[in-house]
Tab-separated table of C-alpha atoms in Angstrom:
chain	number	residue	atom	x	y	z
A	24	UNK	CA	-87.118	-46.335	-18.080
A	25	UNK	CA	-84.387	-44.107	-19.432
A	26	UNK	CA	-85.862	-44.052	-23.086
A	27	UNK	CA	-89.453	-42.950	-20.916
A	28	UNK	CA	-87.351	-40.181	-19.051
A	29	UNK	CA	-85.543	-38.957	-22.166
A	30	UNK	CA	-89.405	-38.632	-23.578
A	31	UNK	CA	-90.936	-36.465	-21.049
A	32	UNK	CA	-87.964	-34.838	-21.034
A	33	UNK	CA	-88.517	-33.426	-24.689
A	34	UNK	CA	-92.370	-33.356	-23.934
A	35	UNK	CA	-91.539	-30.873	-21.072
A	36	UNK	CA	-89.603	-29.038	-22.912
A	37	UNK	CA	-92.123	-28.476	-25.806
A	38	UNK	CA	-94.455	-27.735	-22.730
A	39	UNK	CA	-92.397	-24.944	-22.079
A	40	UNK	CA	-91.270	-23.106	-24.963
A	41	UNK	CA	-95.057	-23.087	-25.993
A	42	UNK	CA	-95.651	-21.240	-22.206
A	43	UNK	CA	-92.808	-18.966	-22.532
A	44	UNK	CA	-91.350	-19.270	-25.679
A	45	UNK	CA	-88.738	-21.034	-27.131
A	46	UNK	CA	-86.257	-18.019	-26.948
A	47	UNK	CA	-87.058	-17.838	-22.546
A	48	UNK	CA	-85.808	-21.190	-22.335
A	49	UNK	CA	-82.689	-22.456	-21.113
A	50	UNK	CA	-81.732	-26.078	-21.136
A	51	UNK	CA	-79.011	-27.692	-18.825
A	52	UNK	CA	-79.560	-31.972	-18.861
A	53	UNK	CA	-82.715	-32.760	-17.284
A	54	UNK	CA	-83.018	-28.827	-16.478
A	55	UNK	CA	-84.985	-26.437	-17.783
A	56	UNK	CA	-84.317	-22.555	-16.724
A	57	UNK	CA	-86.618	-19.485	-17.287
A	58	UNK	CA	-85.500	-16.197	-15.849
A	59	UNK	CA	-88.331	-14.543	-14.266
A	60	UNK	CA	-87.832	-10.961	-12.471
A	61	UNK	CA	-85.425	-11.198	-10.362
A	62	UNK	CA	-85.552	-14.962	-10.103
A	63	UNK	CA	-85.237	-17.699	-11.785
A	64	UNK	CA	-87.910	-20.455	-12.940
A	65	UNK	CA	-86.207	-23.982	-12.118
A	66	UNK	CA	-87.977	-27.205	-13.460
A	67	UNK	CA	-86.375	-30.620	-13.237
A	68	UNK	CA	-87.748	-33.676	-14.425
A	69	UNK	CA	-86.922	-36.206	-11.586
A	70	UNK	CA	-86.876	-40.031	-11.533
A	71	UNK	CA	-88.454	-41.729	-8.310
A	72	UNK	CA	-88.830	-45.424	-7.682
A	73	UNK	CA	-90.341	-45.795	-11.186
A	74	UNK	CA	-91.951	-42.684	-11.182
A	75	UNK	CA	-91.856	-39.620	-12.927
A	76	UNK	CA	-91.794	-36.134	-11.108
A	77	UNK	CA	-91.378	-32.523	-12.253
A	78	UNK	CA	-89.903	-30.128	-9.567
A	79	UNK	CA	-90.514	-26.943	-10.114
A	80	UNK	CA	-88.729	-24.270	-7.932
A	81	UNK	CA	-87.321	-20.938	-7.912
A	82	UNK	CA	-84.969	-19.463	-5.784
A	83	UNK	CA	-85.969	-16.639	-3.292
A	84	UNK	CA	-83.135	-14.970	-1.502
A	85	UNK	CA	-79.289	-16.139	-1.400
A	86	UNK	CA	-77.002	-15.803	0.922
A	87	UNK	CA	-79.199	-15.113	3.984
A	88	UNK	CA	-77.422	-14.708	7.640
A	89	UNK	CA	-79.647	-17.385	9.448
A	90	UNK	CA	-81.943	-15.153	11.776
A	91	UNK	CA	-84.869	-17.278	14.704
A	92	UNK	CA	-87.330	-14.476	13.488
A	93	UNK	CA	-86.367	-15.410	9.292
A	94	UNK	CA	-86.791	-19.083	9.897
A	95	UNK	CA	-90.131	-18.799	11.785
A	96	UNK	CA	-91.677	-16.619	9.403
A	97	UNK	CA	-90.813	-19.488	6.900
A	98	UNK	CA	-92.362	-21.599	8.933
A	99	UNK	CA	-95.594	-19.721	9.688
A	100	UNK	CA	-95.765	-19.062	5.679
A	101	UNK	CA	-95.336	-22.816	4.717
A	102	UNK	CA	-98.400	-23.693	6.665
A	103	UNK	CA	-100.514	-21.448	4.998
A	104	UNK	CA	-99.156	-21.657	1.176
A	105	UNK	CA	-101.358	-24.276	-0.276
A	106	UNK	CA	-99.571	-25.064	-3.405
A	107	UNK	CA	-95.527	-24.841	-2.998
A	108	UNK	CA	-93.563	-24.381	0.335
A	109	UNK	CA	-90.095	-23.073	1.369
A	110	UNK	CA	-87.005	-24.963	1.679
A	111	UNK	CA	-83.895	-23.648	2.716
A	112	UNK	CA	-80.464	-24.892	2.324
A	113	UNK	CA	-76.774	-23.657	4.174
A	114	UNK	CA	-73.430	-23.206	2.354
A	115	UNK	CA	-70.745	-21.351	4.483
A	116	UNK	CA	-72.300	-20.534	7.413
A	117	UNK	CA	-75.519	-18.835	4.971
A	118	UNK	CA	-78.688	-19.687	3.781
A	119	UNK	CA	-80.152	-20.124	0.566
A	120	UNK	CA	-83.971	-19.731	0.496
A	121	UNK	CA	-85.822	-21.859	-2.551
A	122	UNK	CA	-89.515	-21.988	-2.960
A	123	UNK	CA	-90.721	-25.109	-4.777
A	124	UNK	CA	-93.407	-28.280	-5.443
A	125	UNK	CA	-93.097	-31.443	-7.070
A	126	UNK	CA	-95.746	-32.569	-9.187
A	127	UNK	CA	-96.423	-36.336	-10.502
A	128	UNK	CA	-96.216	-36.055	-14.361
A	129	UNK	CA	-98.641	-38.341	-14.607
A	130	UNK	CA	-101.063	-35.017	-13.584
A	131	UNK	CA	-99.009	-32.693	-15.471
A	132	UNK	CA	-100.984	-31.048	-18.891
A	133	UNK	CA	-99.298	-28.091	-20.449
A	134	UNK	CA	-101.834	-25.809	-18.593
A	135	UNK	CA	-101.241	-27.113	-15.184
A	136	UNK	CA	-97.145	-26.740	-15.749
A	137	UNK	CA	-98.210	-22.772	-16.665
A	138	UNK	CA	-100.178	-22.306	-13.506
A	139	UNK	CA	-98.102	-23.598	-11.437
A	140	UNK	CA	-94.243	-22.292	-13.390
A	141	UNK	CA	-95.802	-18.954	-13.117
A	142	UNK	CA	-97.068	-18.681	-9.927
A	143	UNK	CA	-94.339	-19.832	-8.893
A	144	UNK	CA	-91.881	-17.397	-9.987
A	145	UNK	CA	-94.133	-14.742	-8.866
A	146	UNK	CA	-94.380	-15.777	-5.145
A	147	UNK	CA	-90.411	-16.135	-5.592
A	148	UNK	CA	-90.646	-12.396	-6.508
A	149	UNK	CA	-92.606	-11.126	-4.252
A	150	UNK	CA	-91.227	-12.883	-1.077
A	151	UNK	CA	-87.871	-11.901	-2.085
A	152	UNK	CA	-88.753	-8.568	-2.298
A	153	UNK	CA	-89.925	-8.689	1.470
A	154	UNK	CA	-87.258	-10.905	2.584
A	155	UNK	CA	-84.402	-9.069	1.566
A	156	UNK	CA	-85.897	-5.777	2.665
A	157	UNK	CA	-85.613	-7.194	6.209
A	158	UNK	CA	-83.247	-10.145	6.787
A	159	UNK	CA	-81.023	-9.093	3.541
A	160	UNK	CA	-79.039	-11.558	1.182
A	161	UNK	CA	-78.490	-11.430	-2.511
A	162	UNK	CA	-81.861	-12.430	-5.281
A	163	UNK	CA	-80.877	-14.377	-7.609
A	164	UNK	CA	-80.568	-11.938	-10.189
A	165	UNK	CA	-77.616	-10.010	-8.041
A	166	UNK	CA	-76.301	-12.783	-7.149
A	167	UNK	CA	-75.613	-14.082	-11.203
A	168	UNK	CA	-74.290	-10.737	-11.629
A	169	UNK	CA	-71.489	-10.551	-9.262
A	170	UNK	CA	-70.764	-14.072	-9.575
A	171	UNK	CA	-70.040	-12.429	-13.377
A	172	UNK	CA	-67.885	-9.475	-11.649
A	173	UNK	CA	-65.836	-11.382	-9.829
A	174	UNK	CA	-65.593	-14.238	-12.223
A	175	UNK	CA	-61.707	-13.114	-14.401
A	176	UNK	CA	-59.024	-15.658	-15.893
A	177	UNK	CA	-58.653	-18.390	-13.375
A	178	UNK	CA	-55.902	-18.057	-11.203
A	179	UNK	CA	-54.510	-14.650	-12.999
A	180	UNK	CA	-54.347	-11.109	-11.908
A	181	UNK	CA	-55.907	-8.583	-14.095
A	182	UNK	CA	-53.794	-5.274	-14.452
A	183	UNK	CA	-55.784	-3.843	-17.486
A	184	UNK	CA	-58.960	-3.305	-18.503
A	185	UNK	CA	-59.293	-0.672	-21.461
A	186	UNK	CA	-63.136	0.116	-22.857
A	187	UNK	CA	-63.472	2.081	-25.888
A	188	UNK	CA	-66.172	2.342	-28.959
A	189	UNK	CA	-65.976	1.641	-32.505
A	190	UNK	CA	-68.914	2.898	-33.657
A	191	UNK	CA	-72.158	1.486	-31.865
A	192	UNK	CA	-70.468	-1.765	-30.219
A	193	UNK	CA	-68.381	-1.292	-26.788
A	194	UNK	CA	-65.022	-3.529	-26.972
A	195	UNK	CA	-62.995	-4.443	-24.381
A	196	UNK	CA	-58.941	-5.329	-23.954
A	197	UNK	CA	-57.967	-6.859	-20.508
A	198	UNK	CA	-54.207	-7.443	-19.746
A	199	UNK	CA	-53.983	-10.012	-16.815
A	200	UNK	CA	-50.328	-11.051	-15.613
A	201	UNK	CA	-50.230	-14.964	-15.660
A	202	UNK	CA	-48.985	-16.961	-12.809
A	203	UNK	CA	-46.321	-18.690	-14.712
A	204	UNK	CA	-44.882	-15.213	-15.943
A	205	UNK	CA	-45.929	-13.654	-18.900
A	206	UNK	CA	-48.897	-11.890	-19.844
A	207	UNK	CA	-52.046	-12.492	-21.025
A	208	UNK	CA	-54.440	-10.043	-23.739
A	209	UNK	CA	-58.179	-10.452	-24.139
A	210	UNK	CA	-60.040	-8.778	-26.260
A	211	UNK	CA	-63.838	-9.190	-26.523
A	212	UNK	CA	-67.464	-7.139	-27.091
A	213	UNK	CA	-68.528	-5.534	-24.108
A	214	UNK	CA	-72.351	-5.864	-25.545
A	215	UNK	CA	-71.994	-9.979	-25.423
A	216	UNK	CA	-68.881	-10.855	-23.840
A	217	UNK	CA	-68.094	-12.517	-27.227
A	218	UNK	CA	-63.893	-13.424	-27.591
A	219	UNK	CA	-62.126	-12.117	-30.128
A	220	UNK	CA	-58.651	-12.538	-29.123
A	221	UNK	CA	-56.581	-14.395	-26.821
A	222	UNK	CA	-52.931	-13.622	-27.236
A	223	UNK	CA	-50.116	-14.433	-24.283
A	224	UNK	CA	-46.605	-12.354	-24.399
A	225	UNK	CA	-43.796	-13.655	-22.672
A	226	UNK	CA	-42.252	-9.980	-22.694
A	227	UNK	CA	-41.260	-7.487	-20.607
A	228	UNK	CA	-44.564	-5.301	-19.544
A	229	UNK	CA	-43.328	-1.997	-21.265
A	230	UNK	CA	-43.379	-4.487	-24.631
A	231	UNK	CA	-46.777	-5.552	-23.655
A	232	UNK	CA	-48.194	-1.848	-23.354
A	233	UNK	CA	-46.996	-1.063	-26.922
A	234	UNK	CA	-48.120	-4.228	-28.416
A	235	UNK	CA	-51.506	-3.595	-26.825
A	236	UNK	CA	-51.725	-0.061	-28.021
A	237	UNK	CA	-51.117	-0.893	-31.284
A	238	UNK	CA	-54.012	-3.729	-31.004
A	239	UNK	CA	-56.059	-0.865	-30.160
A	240	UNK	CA	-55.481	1.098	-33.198
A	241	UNK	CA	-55.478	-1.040	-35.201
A	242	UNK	CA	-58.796	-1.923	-34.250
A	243	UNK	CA	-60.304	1.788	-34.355
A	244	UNK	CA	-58.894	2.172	-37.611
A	245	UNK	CA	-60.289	-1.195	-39.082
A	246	UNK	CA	-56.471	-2.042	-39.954
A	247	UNK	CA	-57.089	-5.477	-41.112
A	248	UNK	CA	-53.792	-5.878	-42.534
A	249	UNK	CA	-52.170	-4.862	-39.827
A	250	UNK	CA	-53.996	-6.981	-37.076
A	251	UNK	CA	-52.905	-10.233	-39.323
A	252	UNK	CA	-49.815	-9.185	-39.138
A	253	UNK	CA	-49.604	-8.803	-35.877
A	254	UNK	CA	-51.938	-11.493	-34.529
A	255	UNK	CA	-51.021	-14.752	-36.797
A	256	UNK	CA	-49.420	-16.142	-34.179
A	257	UNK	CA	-52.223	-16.047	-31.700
A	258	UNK	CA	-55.710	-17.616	-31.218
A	259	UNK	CA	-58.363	-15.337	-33.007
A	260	UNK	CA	-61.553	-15.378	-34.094
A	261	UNK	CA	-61.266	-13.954	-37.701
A	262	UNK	CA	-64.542	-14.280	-39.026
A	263	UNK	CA	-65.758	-12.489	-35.356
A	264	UNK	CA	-62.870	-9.822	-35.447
A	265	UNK	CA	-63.757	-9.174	-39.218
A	266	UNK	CA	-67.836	-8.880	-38.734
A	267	UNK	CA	-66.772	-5.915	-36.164
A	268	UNK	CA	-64.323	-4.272	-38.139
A	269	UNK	CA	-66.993	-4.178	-40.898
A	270	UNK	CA	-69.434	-2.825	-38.724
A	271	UNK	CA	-71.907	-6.089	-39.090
A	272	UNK	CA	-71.184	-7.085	-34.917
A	273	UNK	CA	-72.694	-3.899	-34.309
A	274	UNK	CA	-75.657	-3.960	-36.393
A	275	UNK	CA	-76.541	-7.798	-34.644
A	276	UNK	CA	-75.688	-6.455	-31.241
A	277	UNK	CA	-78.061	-3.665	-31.556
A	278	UNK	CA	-80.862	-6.337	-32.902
A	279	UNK	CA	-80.184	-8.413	-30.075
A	280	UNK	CA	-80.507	-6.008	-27.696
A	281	UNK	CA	-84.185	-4.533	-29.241
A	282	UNK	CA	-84.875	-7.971	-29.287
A	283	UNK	CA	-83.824	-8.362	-25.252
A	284	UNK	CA	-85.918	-5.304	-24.500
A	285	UNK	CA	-89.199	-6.377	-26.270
A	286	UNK	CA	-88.644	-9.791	-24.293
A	287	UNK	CA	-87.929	-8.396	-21.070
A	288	UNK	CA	-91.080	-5.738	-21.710
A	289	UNK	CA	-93.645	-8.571	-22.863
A	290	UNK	CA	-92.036	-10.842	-19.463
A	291	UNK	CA	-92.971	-7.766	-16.944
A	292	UNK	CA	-96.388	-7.641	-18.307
A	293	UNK	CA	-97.318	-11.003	-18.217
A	294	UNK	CA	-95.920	-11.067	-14.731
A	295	UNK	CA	-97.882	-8.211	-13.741
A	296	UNK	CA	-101.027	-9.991	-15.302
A	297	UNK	CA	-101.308	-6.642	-17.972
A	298	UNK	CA	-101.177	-9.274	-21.003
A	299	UNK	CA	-102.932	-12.169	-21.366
A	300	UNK	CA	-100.827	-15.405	-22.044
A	301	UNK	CA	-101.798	-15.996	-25.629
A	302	UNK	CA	-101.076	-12.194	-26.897
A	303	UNK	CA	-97.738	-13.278	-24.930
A	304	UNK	CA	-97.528	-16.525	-27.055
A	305	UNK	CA	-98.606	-14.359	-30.181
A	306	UNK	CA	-96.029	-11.380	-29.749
A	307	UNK	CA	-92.879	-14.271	-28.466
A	308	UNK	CA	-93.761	-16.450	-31.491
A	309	UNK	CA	-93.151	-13.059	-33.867
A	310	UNK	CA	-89.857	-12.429	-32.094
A	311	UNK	CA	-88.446	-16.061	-32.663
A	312	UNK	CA	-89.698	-15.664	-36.577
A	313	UNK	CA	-87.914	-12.656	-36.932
A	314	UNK	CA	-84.911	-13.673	-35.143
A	315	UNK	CA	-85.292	-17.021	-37.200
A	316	UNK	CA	-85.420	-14.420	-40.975
């Protein structure tokens, strides 16, 4: 049975990078994430008394106070959807608000899993829209991003976060104190949260401004030289550090993010229904070939 799973596993997931594309695909075990809007497109491939099931499920609104009127219109809305329903779960007092259906993959062709991934997502969308408007909570997509802003060095205090430029690409250096004693620098892009640098000074903090300053020169000046001398001790990413100093970081950020655009763009209009699905196929497939030169 596992060798069977492990199969429709990879059959799902060609199922769904020829939907979406390979490059809207996300893969966590058994998982398979698309983001969608402000959502995200969940499907699972589950295992049930020698059966095969895909659930496929996207989340609606997080974080919901729990309101009579909230979980009645649930209610009145699950008897009349035809093809997924609401589910709701608590954590802390809140609730979490998931719309989803399970399918047997014996049923499932690669058309079916497009009707029903889509349509999916887009009820997720559009009842979040109207759910959040009145009840509140957090979509998805706000939710991921200040799980990100809140997210530092585990159990360290940040004192220092410097942004500058260097050319096209943003770059960061954070200082965070360390609970041990000591201090902690991180340097990384601000375009892709890519680390550079990860260098800990057991010095005084007047020691650790200068040091960081000069890190920061050197930098702006492309002082590679200098930053060896001054970094050999520490964990670095040469080749990374290097690519930015010569100015090839920047160039691939500014790909990526055309790239992230065009996706995002083509996304919105299939969404909207202002594409049809095989132009969407057609225009993802030349993105992944030029990503791929």
């Amino acid at each position: 049975m596992e060798g069977k799973l492990e199969r429709i596993t990879l059959l799902t997931e060609r199922y769904l990078n020829q939907i979406f594309g390979s490059l809207r695909v996300y893969r966590e075990d058994g998982e398979f994430l698309i983001p969608w809007g402000s959502t995200v497109i969940n499907v699972e491939v589950q295992e049930e008394k020698e059966e095969i099931f895909l659930r496929v499920c996207s989340p609606v609104a997080l974080r919901v106070k729990p309101d009579k009127e909230l979980m009645k219109f649930l209610l009145m809305e699950n008897t009349s959807l035809k093809m997924c329903s609401f589910c709701v779960e608590f954590e802390r007092g809140l609730l979490d608000i998931v719309l989803g259906t399970r399918i047997r993959f014996d049923f499932v062709t690669k058309d079916l899993l497009s009707y029903v991934t889509i349509n999916v997502g887009n009820l997720a969308n559009e009842y979040g829209k109207e759910i959040l408007a009145v009840f509140g909570g957090l979509s998805f997509k706000d939710y991921i991003e200040r799980e990100k802003l809140g997210k530092g060095i585990k159990g360290e205090e940040k004192i220092l976060h410097d942004i500058f430029d260097l050319e096209d690409l943003r770059i960061t250096l954070e200082l965070y104190r360390l609970a041990e004693g000591g201090y902690l620098i991180v340097g990384k892009t601000g375009d892709t949260g890519q680390v550079f640098l990860r260098a800990e000074r057991r010095k005084e903090i007047q020691e650790v401004f200068e040091f960081l300053e000069k890190l920061k020169s050197f930098i702006i000046s492309k002082d590679i030289a200098s930053l060896r001398k001054h970094l050999k001790h520490y964990e670095v990413e040469e080749y990374f550090l290097y690519n930015i100093l010569a100015g090839k970081e920047g160039e691939r950020a500014r790909r990526l993010k055309e790239v992230e655009r065009e996706i995002h763009f083509l996304t919105d209009l299939l969404m909207k229904g202002e594409i049809s699905h095989e132009e969407y196929r057609k225009r993802m497939s030349d993105i992944e070939r030029l990503l791929g030169s």
